[in-house]
Short mmCIF file of C-alpha atoms and ligand atoms in Angstrom, two decimals:
data_model
loop_
_atom_site.label_atom_id
_atom_site.label_comp_id
_atom_site.label_asym_id
_atom_site.label_seq_id
_atom_site.Cartn_x
_atom_site.Cartn_y
_atom_site.Cartn_z
CA MET Q 27 123.85 114.49 -98.86
CA SER Q 28 120.08 112.57 -99.99
CA LYS Q 29 119.05 109.92 -97.29
CA ILE Q 30 119.24 106.58 -97.45
CA GLN Q 31 115.94 105.04 -99.14
CA MET Q 32 113.43 101.82 -97.42
CA SER Q 33 111.39 99.85 -98.98
CA THR Q 34 110.22 97.63 -96.18
CA PRO Q 35 108.91 99.01 -93.02
CA LEU Q 36 110.92 97.57 -90.14
CA VAL Q 37 108.75 96.42 -87.20
CA GLU Q 38 109.45 98.68 -84.12
CA MET Q 39 108.61 98.11 -80.45
CA ASP Q 40 109.56 100.33 -77.94
CA GLY Q 41 109.42 100.04 -74.09
CA ASP Q 42 110.71 101.61 -71.17
CA GLU Q 43 112.04 103.71 -68.30
CA MET Q 44 116.42 104.20 -69.65
CA THR Q 45 116.10 102.15 -72.64
CA ARG Q 46 113.49 104.14 -73.88
CA ILE Q 47 115.01 107.36 -73.58
CA ILE Q 48 118.39 105.93 -74.92
CA TRP Q 49 115.40 103.85 -78.35
CA LYS Q 50 114.10 108.28 -79.19
CA SER Q 51 118.30 109.52 -78.82
CA ILE Q 52 119.50 106.35 -81.16
CA LYS Q 53 116.59 107.53 -83.53
CA GLU Q 54 117.09 111.31 -83.18
CA LEU Q 55 121.43 111.81 -83.32
CA LEU Q 56 122.59 108.67 -85.43
CA LEU Q 57 119.09 107.39 -87.71
CA TYR Q 58 116.44 110.15 -88.59
CA PRO Q 59 119.49 112.00 -90.05
CA TYR Q 60 120.90 109.79 -92.70
CA ILE Q 61 118.13 107.85 -93.44
CA ASP Q 62 114.30 108.61 -93.84
CA LEU Q 63 113.19 105.54 -91.65
CA LYS Q 64 110.54 103.41 -92.26
CA THR Q 65 108.68 101.71 -89.66
CA GLU Q 66 105.46 100.65 -88.25
CA TYR Q 67 105.93 101.28 -84.98
CA TYR Q 68 104.46 99.61 -82.21
CA ASP Q 69 104.27 101.48 -77.89
CA LEU Q 70 104.64 98.23 -76.00
CA GLY Q 71 105.64 100.75 -73.32
CA LEU Q 72 103.66 99.45 -70.18
CA GLU Q 73 101.48 102.17 -70.20
CA LYS Q 74 100.33 100.95 -73.83
CA ARG Q 75 100.12 97.65 -73.52
CA ASP Q 76 97.74 98.55 -69.93
CA GLU Q 77 95.61 100.15 -71.56
CA THR Q 78 95.56 97.81 -74.63
CA HIS Q 79 94.44 94.64 -72.67
CA ASP Q 80 97.90 93.22 -74.51
CA GLN Q 81 96.80 93.58 -77.60
CA ILE Q 82 99.32 95.35 -79.05
CA THR Q 83 102.26 92.61 -78.23
CA ILE Q 84 100.10 90.77 -80.13
CA ASP Q 85 100.19 92.75 -83.14
CA ALA Q 86 103.67 93.31 -82.45
CA ALA Q 87 104.28 89.77 -83.33
CA MET Q 88 101.47 90.01 -86.28
CA ALA Q 89 103.28 92.43 -87.44
CA THR Q 90 106.62 91.31 -87.50
CA LYS Q 91 105.30 87.95 -88.89
CA LYS Q 92 103.90 89.89 -92.20
CA TYR Q 93 107.68 92.08 -92.68
CA GLY Q 94 110.25 89.51 -91.56
CA VAL Q 95 112.36 92.08 -89.10
CA ALA Q 96 111.48 93.89 -85.67
CA VAL Q 97 113.59 95.87 -83.77
CA LYS Q 98 112.67 95.54 -79.82
CA CYS Q 99 113.10 98.48 -76.53
CA ALA Q 100 114.01 96.44 -73.38
CA THR Q 101 110.15 95.98 -71.97
CA ILE Q 102 109.31 95.71 -67.99
CA THR Q 103 108.02 92.63 -67.26
CA PRO Q 104 104.91 92.97 -64.19
CA ASN Q 105 105.34 91.57 -60.62
CA ALA Q 106 103.64 92.85 -57.96
CA GLN Q 107 105.80 96.06 -58.02
CA ARG Q 108 104.97 97.58 -60.65
CA VAL Q 109 101.15 96.49 -60.83
CA LYS Q 110 101.36 99.06 -57.96
CA GLU Q 111 103.66 101.53 -59.44
CA TYR Q 112 101.88 102.40 -62.79
CA ASN Q 113 98.64 100.81 -61.59
CA LEU Q 114 97.73 98.15 -63.95
CA LYS Q 115 94.69 96.41 -65.17
CA GLN Q 116 96.51 92.99 -64.11
CA MET Q 117 99.57 91.32 -64.12
CA TRP Q 118 100.59 91.40 -67.97
CA LYS Q 119 102.71 88.55 -69.46
CA SER Q 120 106.28 89.23 -70.33
CA PRO Q 121 106.12 91.17 -73.85
CA ASN Q 122 108.85 88.69 -74.64
CA GLY Q 123 107.29 85.55 -73.95
CA THR Q 124 104.85 86.70 -76.03
CA ILE Q 125 106.21 87.55 -79.05
CA ARG Q 126 108.70 84.25 -78.55
CA ALA Q 127 105.28 82.36 -78.39
CA ILE Q 128 103.93 83.74 -81.52
CA LEU Q 129 107.41 83.30 -83.15
CA ASP Q 130 107.89 79.83 -82.45
CA GLY Q 131 111.67 81.67 -82.35
CA THR Q 132 114.78 80.30 -80.92
CA VAL Q 133 117.15 83.27 -79.32
CA PHE Q 134 120.30 83.63 -80.13
CA ARG Q 135 122.80 86.32 -77.54
CA SER Q 136 126.12 87.39 -79.02
CA PRO Q 137 128.94 89.20 -76.54
CA ILE Q 138 129.76 92.87 -79.01
CA ILE Q 139 134.14 92.81 -78.74
CA VAL Q 140 136.26 95.53 -78.30
CA LYS Q 141 139.67 96.30 -78.19
CA GLY Q 142 140.57 97.51 -74.34
CA ILE Q 143 137.73 94.98 -72.82
CA LYS Q 144 139.89 91.37 -71.87
CA PRO Q 145 137.20 88.43 -72.14
CA LEU Q 146 138.04 86.39 -68.16
CA ILE Q 147 139.05 83.65 -70.52
CA PRO Q 148 142.00 84.81 -71.96
CA THR Q 149 141.79 83.04 -74.99
CA TRP Q 150 138.50 83.80 -76.00
CA LYS Q 151 139.15 86.13 -79.54
CA LYS Q 152 136.34 85.65 -80.66
CA PRO Q 153 132.32 86.32 -80.22
CA ILE Q 154 130.73 82.76 -78.93
CA THR Q 155 126.50 82.27 -79.72
CA ILE Q 156 124.32 80.94 -77.56
CA ALA Q 157 121.35 79.73 -78.91
CA ARG Q 158 118.63 78.57 -76.35
CA HIS Q 159 115.63 76.87 -76.90
CA ALA Q 160 112.83 78.69 -75.52
CA TYR Q 161 110.33 76.11 -75.03
CA GLY Q 162 110.09 73.07 -72.84
CA ASP Q 163 111.56 71.28 -69.85
CA ILE Q 164 112.27 72.46 -66.23
CA TYR Q 165 110.00 75.77 -67.53
CA ARG Q 166 106.78 74.08 -68.00
CA ASN Q 167 107.78 71.57 -65.35
CA VAL Q 168 104.75 70.12 -62.99
CA GLU Q 169 106.04 69.22 -59.78
CA HIS Q 170 105.19 67.59 -56.42
CA ARG Q 171 106.14 66.98 -53.07
CA VAL Q 172 105.90 63.30 -51.31
CA GLU Q 173 105.06 63.91 -47.99
CA GLY Q 174 105.76 60.30 -46.88
CA PRO Q 175 105.73 56.78 -48.18
CA GLY Q 176 105.10 56.16 -52.09
CA LYS Q 177 104.85 54.78 -55.18
CA ALA Q 178 105.75 56.79 -58.25
CA GLU Q 179 104.57 56.09 -61.28
CA LEU Q 180 104.93 57.82 -65.15
CA VAL Q 181 102.11 56.69 -66.53
CA PHE Q 182 101.25 57.81 -71.11
CA THR Q 183 97.57 57.16 -71.88
CA SER Q 184 97.49 57.28 -75.53
CA GLU Q 185 93.89 59.18 -77.42
CA ASN Q 186 93.24 55.29 -77.80
CA GLY Q 187 93.65 54.38 -73.85
CA GLU Q 188 96.13 52.26 -74.15
CA GLU Q 189 98.74 52.82 -70.84
CA SER Q 190 101.78 52.97 -71.28
CA ARG Q 191 103.31 53.08 -66.95
CA GLN Q 192 107.13 52.69 -65.27
CA THR Q 193 107.65 53.10 -61.58
CA ILE Q 194 110.02 56.24 -61.26
CA PHE Q 195 110.45 55.61 -57.76
CA ASP Q 196 109.40 53.98 -54.71
CA PHE Q 197 109.21 56.23 -51.52
CA GLN Q 198 110.22 55.38 -48.46
CA ASP Q 199 109.29 58.58 -46.78
CA LYS Q 200 109.47 62.19 -47.72
CA GLY Q 201 110.83 64.00 -51.36
CA ILE Q 202 110.46 65.80 -53.80
CA LEU Q 203 109.29 64.44 -58.24
CA MET Q 204 108.99 66.26 -61.43
CA GLY Q 205 107.51 65.84 -64.86
CA MET Q 206 108.76 67.71 -67.62
CA HIS Q 207 108.11 67.41 -71.46
CA ASN Q 208 108.66 68.86 -75.17
CA PHE Q 209 107.49 67.89 -78.53
CA ASP Q 210 109.21 66.92 -81.78
CA GLN Q 211 107.93 69.80 -83.59
CA SER Q 212 109.91 72.45 -81.03
CA ILE Q 213 113.08 70.63 -81.71
CA GLU Q 214 112.69 70.24 -85.24
CA SER Q 215 111.80 74.36 -84.82
CA PHE Q 216 114.88 74.22 -82.79
CA ALA Q 217 117.34 72.58 -84.93
CA ARG Q 218 116.31 75.02 -87.76
CA ALA Q 219 116.47 78.09 -86.04
CA CYS Q 220 120.26 77.00 -85.35
CA PHE Q 221 121.10 75.46 -88.80
CA ASN Q 222 120.32 78.62 -90.57
CA PHE Q 223 121.58 80.88 -88.22
CA ALA Q 224 124.82 79.56 -88.65
CA LEU Q 225 124.72 79.38 -92.38
CA ASP Q 226 123.85 83.54 -92.10
CA CYS Q 227 126.86 83.94 -90.54
CA LYS Q 228 129.29 81.37 -91.64
CA GLN Q 229 129.85 79.99 -88.00
CA ASP Q 230 130.27 76.60 -86.56
CA LEU Q 231 128.12 75.06 -84.28
CA TRP Q 232 128.35 73.21 -82.04
CA PHE Q 233 125.08 71.04 -80.61
CA SER Q 234 125.32 69.90 -76.73
CA THR Q 235 123.25 67.58 -73.76
CA LYS Q 236 123.27 65.06 -71.72
CA ASP Q 237 122.29 62.19 -74.11
CA THR Q 238 124.53 59.89 -72.06
CA ILE Q 239 122.62 59.78 -69.07
CA SER Q 240 118.54 60.86 -70.88
CA LYS Q 241 118.92 57.78 -73.41
CA LYS Q 242 115.47 59.11 -74.35
CA TYR Q 243 114.55 63.02 -73.35
CA ASP Q 244 117.99 64.44 -74.16
CA HIS Q 245 118.93 61.69 -77.28
CA THR Q 246 115.96 63.03 -78.82
CA PHE Q 247 117.31 66.20 -79.02
CA LYS Q 248 120.70 65.03 -80.44
CA ASP Q 249 118.67 62.42 -82.76
CA ILE Q 250 116.03 65.42 -84.41
CA PHE Q 251 118.95 67.32 -85.08
CA GLN Q 252 121.31 64.59 -86.90
CA GLU Q 253 118.13 63.67 -88.80
CA ILE Q 254 117.35 67.00 -89.82
CA TYR Q 255 121.08 68.41 -90.21
CA ALA Q 256 121.96 65.17 -92.42
CA GLN Q 257 118.58 65.59 -94.70
CA GLU Q 258 118.20 69.30 -94.90
CA TYR Q 259 121.89 71.21 -94.02
CA GLN Q 260 124.54 69.09 -94.34
CA ASP Q 261 125.36 70.25 -98.05
CA GLN Q 262 124.82 74.07 -97.11
CA PHE Q 263 127.15 73.53 -94.44
CA GLU Q 264 129.98 71.26 -96.87
CA ALA Q 265 129.51 74.92 -100.06
CA ALA Q 266 129.83 76.98 -96.73
CA ASN Q 267 132.87 75.48 -95.18
CA ILE Q 268 131.08 75.74 -91.98
CA GLU Q 269 130.57 72.61 -89.53
CA TYR Q 270 128.11 70.88 -87.34
CA PHE Q 271 128.94 68.88 -84.57
CA TYR Q 272 127.24 67.18 -81.38
CA THR Q 273 129.14 66.63 -77.99
CA LEU Q 274 128.07 65.59 -74.72
CA ILE Q 275 127.74 68.65 -72.10
CA ASP Q 276 130.56 68.26 -70.15
CA ASP Q 277 133.02 67.76 -73.56
CA ALA Q 278 131.37 71.45 -74.66
CA VAL Q 279 132.07 72.61 -71.49
CA ALA Q 280 135.96 71.99 -71.52
CA ARG Q 281 136.46 72.78 -75.06
CA VAL Q 282 134.09 76.57 -75.16
CA ILE Q 283 136.86 77.27 -71.98
CA ARG Q 284 139.96 76.77 -74.56
CA SER Q 285 138.42 77.98 -77.53
CA GLU Q 286 139.03 81.66 -79.41
CA GLY Q 287 135.71 81.24 -79.79
CA GLY Q 288 133.68 82.21 -83.46
CA TYR Q 289 130.83 79.86 -83.59
CA ILE Q 290 127.57 78.59 -82.30
CA TRP Q 291 126.57 76.75 -79.01
CA ALA Q 292 122.72 75.26 -78.92
CA LEU Q 293 121.47 74.37 -75.96
CA LYS Q 294 118.57 73.19 -74.05
CA ASN Q 295 116.27 75.71 -72.58
CA TYR Q 296 117.71 75.11 -69.26
CA ASP Q 297 121.55 75.05 -70.04
CA GLY Q 298 121.09 77.95 -72.76
CA ASP Q 299 119.66 79.92 -69.46
CA VAL Q 300 122.82 79.09 -67.02
CA MET Q 301 125.72 79.08 -70.11
CA SER Q 302 123.73 82.10 -71.44
CA ASP Q 303 124.62 84.15 -68.78
CA MET Q 304 128.44 83.00 -68.13
CA VAL Q 305 129.26 83.56 -71.16
CA ALA Q 306 127.83 87.11 -71.02
CA THR Q 307 129.86 87.45 -67.65
CA ALA Q 308 132.67 86.48 -68.60
CA PHE Q 309 132.80 88.43 -71.79
CA GLY Q 310 132.65 91.62 -69.31
CA SER Q 311 129.10 92.98 -69.57
CA LEU Q 312 125.58 92.39 -70.26
CA ALA Q 313 125.02 95.82 -71.55
CA MET Q 314 127.27 94.61 -74.75
CA MET Q 315 124.92 91.84 -75.28
CA THR Q 316 122.39 91.34 -78.55
CA SER Q 317 120.23 89.10 -78.82
CA VAL Q 318 118.12 87.72 -81.77
CA LEU Q 319 115.06 86.12 -82.03
CA VAL Q 320 114.50 84.27 -85.01
CA SER Q 321 111.74 82.16 -85.95
CA PRO Q 322 111.99 78.48 -88.16
CA GLU Q 323 109.84 80.58 -90.98
CA GLY Q 324 113.08 82.41 -90.85
CA CYS Q 325 111.84 86.46 -88.93
CA TYR Q 326 113.95 87.61 -86.60
CA GLU Q 327 113.58 90.21 -84.01
CA PHE Q 328 116.36 92.11 -83.03
CA GLU Q 329 116.54 93.49 -79.59
CA ALA Q 330 119.78 93.98 -76.27
CA ALA Q 331 120.05 91.54 -73.61
CA HIS Q 332 119.98 93.73 -70.90
CA GLY Q 333 116.64 95.39 -69.24
CA THR Q 334 115.11 98.53 -68.76
CA VAL Q 335 117.83 99.76 -66.38
CA THR Q 336 115.36 101.17 -64.12
CA ARG Q 337 118.40 102.17 -61.26
CA HIS Q 338 119.69 104.27 -63.77
CA TYR Q 339 115.83 106.05 -65.23
CA TYR Q 340 115.76 106.87 -61.11
CA LYS Q 341 118.19 108.64 -61.49
CA HIS Q 342 117.28 109.97 -64.65
CA LEU Q 343 113.92 111.42 -63.22
CA LYS Q 344 115.55 113.16 -60.24
CA GLY Q 345 117.19 115.37 -62.98
CA GLU Q 346 120.54 113.66 -63.05
CA GLU Q 347 123.02 113.10 -66.18
CA THR Q 348 123.44 109.19 -66.63
CA SER Q 349 125.86 107.16 -68.35
CA THR Q 350 124.25 103.87 -69.57
CA ASN Q 351 125.48 101.85 -72.39
CA PRO Q 352 123.56 102.07 -75.46
CA MET Q 353 125.55 99.61 -77.34
CA ALA Q 354 123.48 96.67 -76.80
CA THR Q 355 120.22 99.31 -78.19
CA LEU Q 356 122.33 100.46 -80.70
CA PHE Q 357 123.40 96.97 -82.13
CA ALA Q 358 119.59 96.03 -82.38
CA TRP Q 359 118.76 98.33 -84.17
CA THR Q 360 122.31 98.51 -86.90
CA GLY Q 361 121.08 94.59 -86.65
CA ALA Q 362 117.74 94.82 -87.87
CA LEU Q 363 119.31 97.50 -90.42
CA ARG Q 364 121.59 95.23 -92.07
CA LYS Q 365 118.65 92.21 -91.97
CA ARG Q 366 116.02 94.66 -93.62
CA GLY Q 367 118.53 95.51 -96.33
CA GLU Q 368 119.47 92.20 -96.81
CA LEU Q 369 116.59 90.98 -97.59
CA ASP Q 370 115.38 93.93 -99.57
CA GLY Q 371 119.05 94.28 -101.66
CA LEU Q 372 119.13 97.51 -100.67
CA ASN Q 373 123.00 97.95 -100.03
CA GLU Q 374 123.22 101.70 -98.85
CA LEU Q 375 121.48 100.51 -95.85
CA ILE Q 376 123.79 97.48 -95.18
CA GLU Q 377 126.75 99.69 -95.70
CA PHE Q 378 125.53 102.52 -92.83
CA ALA Q 379 124.43 99.65 -90.74
CA ASN Q 380 128.30 98.65 -90.51
CA LYS Q 381 129.43 101.80 -90.23
CA LEU Q 382 127.63 102.64 -87.46
CA GLU Q 383 128.97 99.36 -85.88
CA ALA Q 384 132.59 100.55 -86.60
CA ALA Q 385 131.95 104.13 -85.58
CA SER Q 386 130.66 102.92 -82.18
CA LEU Q 387 133.14 100.45 -81.63
CA GLN Q 388 136.36 102.97 -82.74
CA VAL Q 389 134.38 105.59 -80.25
CA ILE Q 390 134.58 102.96 -77.19
CA GLU Q 391 138.32 101.63 -78.41
CA GLU Q 392 139.36 105.20 -78.59
CA GLY Q 393 138.52 105.40 -74.70
CA VAL Q 394 135.11 107.37 -74.77
CA MET Q 395 132.91 105.12 -73.05
CA THR Q 396 129.94 104.67 -71.23
CA LYS Q 397 131.13 104.43 -67.09
CA ASP Q 398 130.28 100.42 -66.74
CA LEU Q 399 132.82 100.16 -69.40
CA ALA Q 400 135.36 102.47 -67.42
CA LEU Q 401 134.85 99.92 -65.21
CA ILE Q 402 136.23 97.15 -66.93
CA SER Q 403 138.33 98.43 -69.78
CA GLU Q 404 142.24 98.25 -69.70
CA LEU Q 405 143.09 101.32 -71.21
CA THR Q 406 144.80 103.77 -69.71
CA ASP Q 407 143.95 106.87 -71.14
CA LYS Q 408 140.19 106.97 -70.68
CA LYS Q 409 137.09 109.34 -71.21
CA LEU Q 410 133.98 108.66 -69.02
CA VAL Q 411 131.02 110.32 -70.49
CA SER Q 412 127.17 109.79 -70.78
CA THR Q 413 125.17 108.68 -72.82
CA GLU Q 414 124.03 111.33 -74.75
CA SER Q 415 127.78 112.50 -74.88
CA PHE Q 416 129.22 109.27 -76.17
CA LEU Q 417 126.24 109.14 -79.32
CA LEU Q 418 127.37 112.32 -80.07
CA GLU Q 419 130.45 111.21 -80.14
CA ILE Q 420 129.26 108.18 -82.47
CA LYS Q 421 127.58 110.85 -84.52
CA GLN Q 422 130.62 112.75 -85.00
CA LYS Q 423 132.86 109.53 -86.26
CA LEU Q 424 130.32 108.42 -88.06
CA GLU Q 425 129.99 111.31 -89.84
CA GLY Q 426 134.15 111.45 -90.61
CA MET Q 427 133.16 107.82 -92.18
CA LEU Q 428 130.46 108.55 -94.52
CA THR Q 429 131.74 111.23 -96.07
CA HIS Q 430 134.64 109.64 -97.19
P1 NAP V 505 119.07 95.30 -65.80
O1 NAP V 505 117.77 96.71 -66.55
O2 NAP V 505 119.45 94.93 -66.45
O3 NAP V 505 119.77 96.17 -65.06
C1 NAP V 505 120.54 95.81 -64.45
C2 NAP V 505 121.83 96.70 -63.84
O4 NAP V 505 123.02 95.58 -64.61
C3 NAP V 505 121.13 97.63 -63.61
O5 NAP V 505 121.15 97.96 -62.64
C4 NAP V 505 123.26 97.96 -63.94
O6 NAP V 505 123.81 98.76 -63.21
C5 NAP V 505 123.50 97.11 -65.31
N1 NAP V 505 123.33 97.34 -66.43
C6 NAP V 505 122.42 96.56 -67.09
N2 NAP V 505 122.06 97.47 -68.64
C7 NAP V 505 122.92 98.65 -68.02
C8 NAP V 505 123.32 99.79 -69.18
N3 NAP V 505 122.16 99.48 -70.64
N4 NAP V 505 124.28 100.53 -69.51
C9 NAP V 505 124.74 100.34 -67.66
N5 NAP V 505 124.36 99.01 -67.23
C10 NAP V 505 123.23 98.69 -67.03
O7 NAP V 505 117.60 94.15 -65.18
P2 NAP V 505 116.65 94.27 -64.04
O8 NAP V 505 117.07 95.84 -62.64
O9 NAP V 505 117.05 93.14 -63.15
O10 NAP V 505 115.34 94.68 -64.74
C11 NAP V 505 114.96 96.19 -64.86
C12 NAP V 505 113.75 95.83 -65.77
O11 NAP V 505 114.15 95.13 -66.52
C13 NAP V 505 112.12 95.01 -64.84
O12 NAP V 505 111.57 95.37 -64.81
C14 NAP V 505 112.98 93.70 -65.96
O13 NAP V 505 111.73 92.66 -65.50
C15 NAP V 505 113.29 94.38 -67.34
N6 NAP V 505 113.70 93.36 -68.06
C16 NAP V 505 113.47 93.29 -69.46
C17 NAP V 505 114.21 92.70 -70.25
C18 NAP V 505 113.66 92.63 -71.76
O14 NAP V 505 113.02 93.23 -71.76
N7 NAP V 505 114.62 91.82 -72.18
C19 NAP V 505 114.82 91.47 -69.46
C20 NAP V 505 115.78 91.77 -68.69
C21 NAP V 505 114.83 92.78 -67.79
P3 NAP V 505 124.54 99.05 -62.17
O15 NAP V 505 123.03 99.38 -61.63
O16 NAP V 505 125.00 98.63 -61.21
O17 NAP V 505 124.88 100.16 -62.75
MG1 MG V 506 119.12 83.66 -66.28
#
């Protein structure tokens, strides 16, 4: 069998700890033997980030802009303890934050659904994808602790010196204060990313905020989405037979719980943070959540939603066999390869990605799985395997599919 050829390289961002080990195994067992894998490799492992003063992360993001599709392994976001552990020159910023800022992207997270692992919400049959705005609001806030009586005001001074002034509150005693912002261009990018993504996967798009209470702030989000939809996307949505609708966040929550899934739910930054954890948990496992960053110009960066699984890595270093779930990392690869195939018109590559996904789902549905899934799967006949054995099972299944 000849290997599948690629025409444009994928931007490959390697990472840390357990996921770095899994990354290598996936390539060796499931990709190299079948694809003439073309990648432009960036090592975002913490040592290399430290060595290059984090320039490697910026280079990787720029390469993603150039080529359009990247696949990223989970990486350590250093804290004080990591600075010590790795003897770092400084506490480098989160690579995901850096990449997101350069690509100005929106993050879409979807669960991988398999038979035997039932969502905690019985009506959910299809994935619910959360689209989270990745800029501003409470994440860029300014806060103040009010220590005693006084007047809080919201003052905006325009470039030419004009002032607008509103009283926030007349404090009689101690209290708290917060200022937040967002800007139209970021909201517009968010809206376009959501509309493009919905068209891409032919799913309805829901958007919800608290515009009844926040008549300027949240209402602006609603208005910008509506305007862009009407001007740029309505015709395409109608042609694709999908729907966009806005609804108040309270109403959305009630509808989501009663729904059967199969749509994209767009949310402001904080709402998206909270709801994506809720949805991930209710679907069963963080190890089964995929994540893709989509930029307004249509660049894609695929990754797993979980971290570097440190606890398992320390076991691995002690020579113990681990049963870490490689599914989300594997789906980052298949997502990236399929997207590359779509952009370059390589049907063989698309088919390979589809088969690899199907093979891995089939292995789990036939009862062979890693420990995290064995704990929640309702199948009666389960075989708990190590990461390596699990990948080998997938390989065997894949080979059967490729020769047919
Ligand atoms: P984590 O790596 O997601 O792991 C938390 C726990 O979730 C694990 O200890 C494990 O539970 C379970 N888990 C997560 N993924 C799993 C998988 N694939 N298979 C089986 N179990 C899995 O989060 P963390 O421990 O909070 O963070 C570790 C490092 O990852 C940190 O340095 C953090 O900065 C980084 N991080 C990176 C990203 C990213 O690159 N996107 C995201 C989040 C965190 P048990 O131990 O109970 O088995
Ligand atoms: Mg969170």
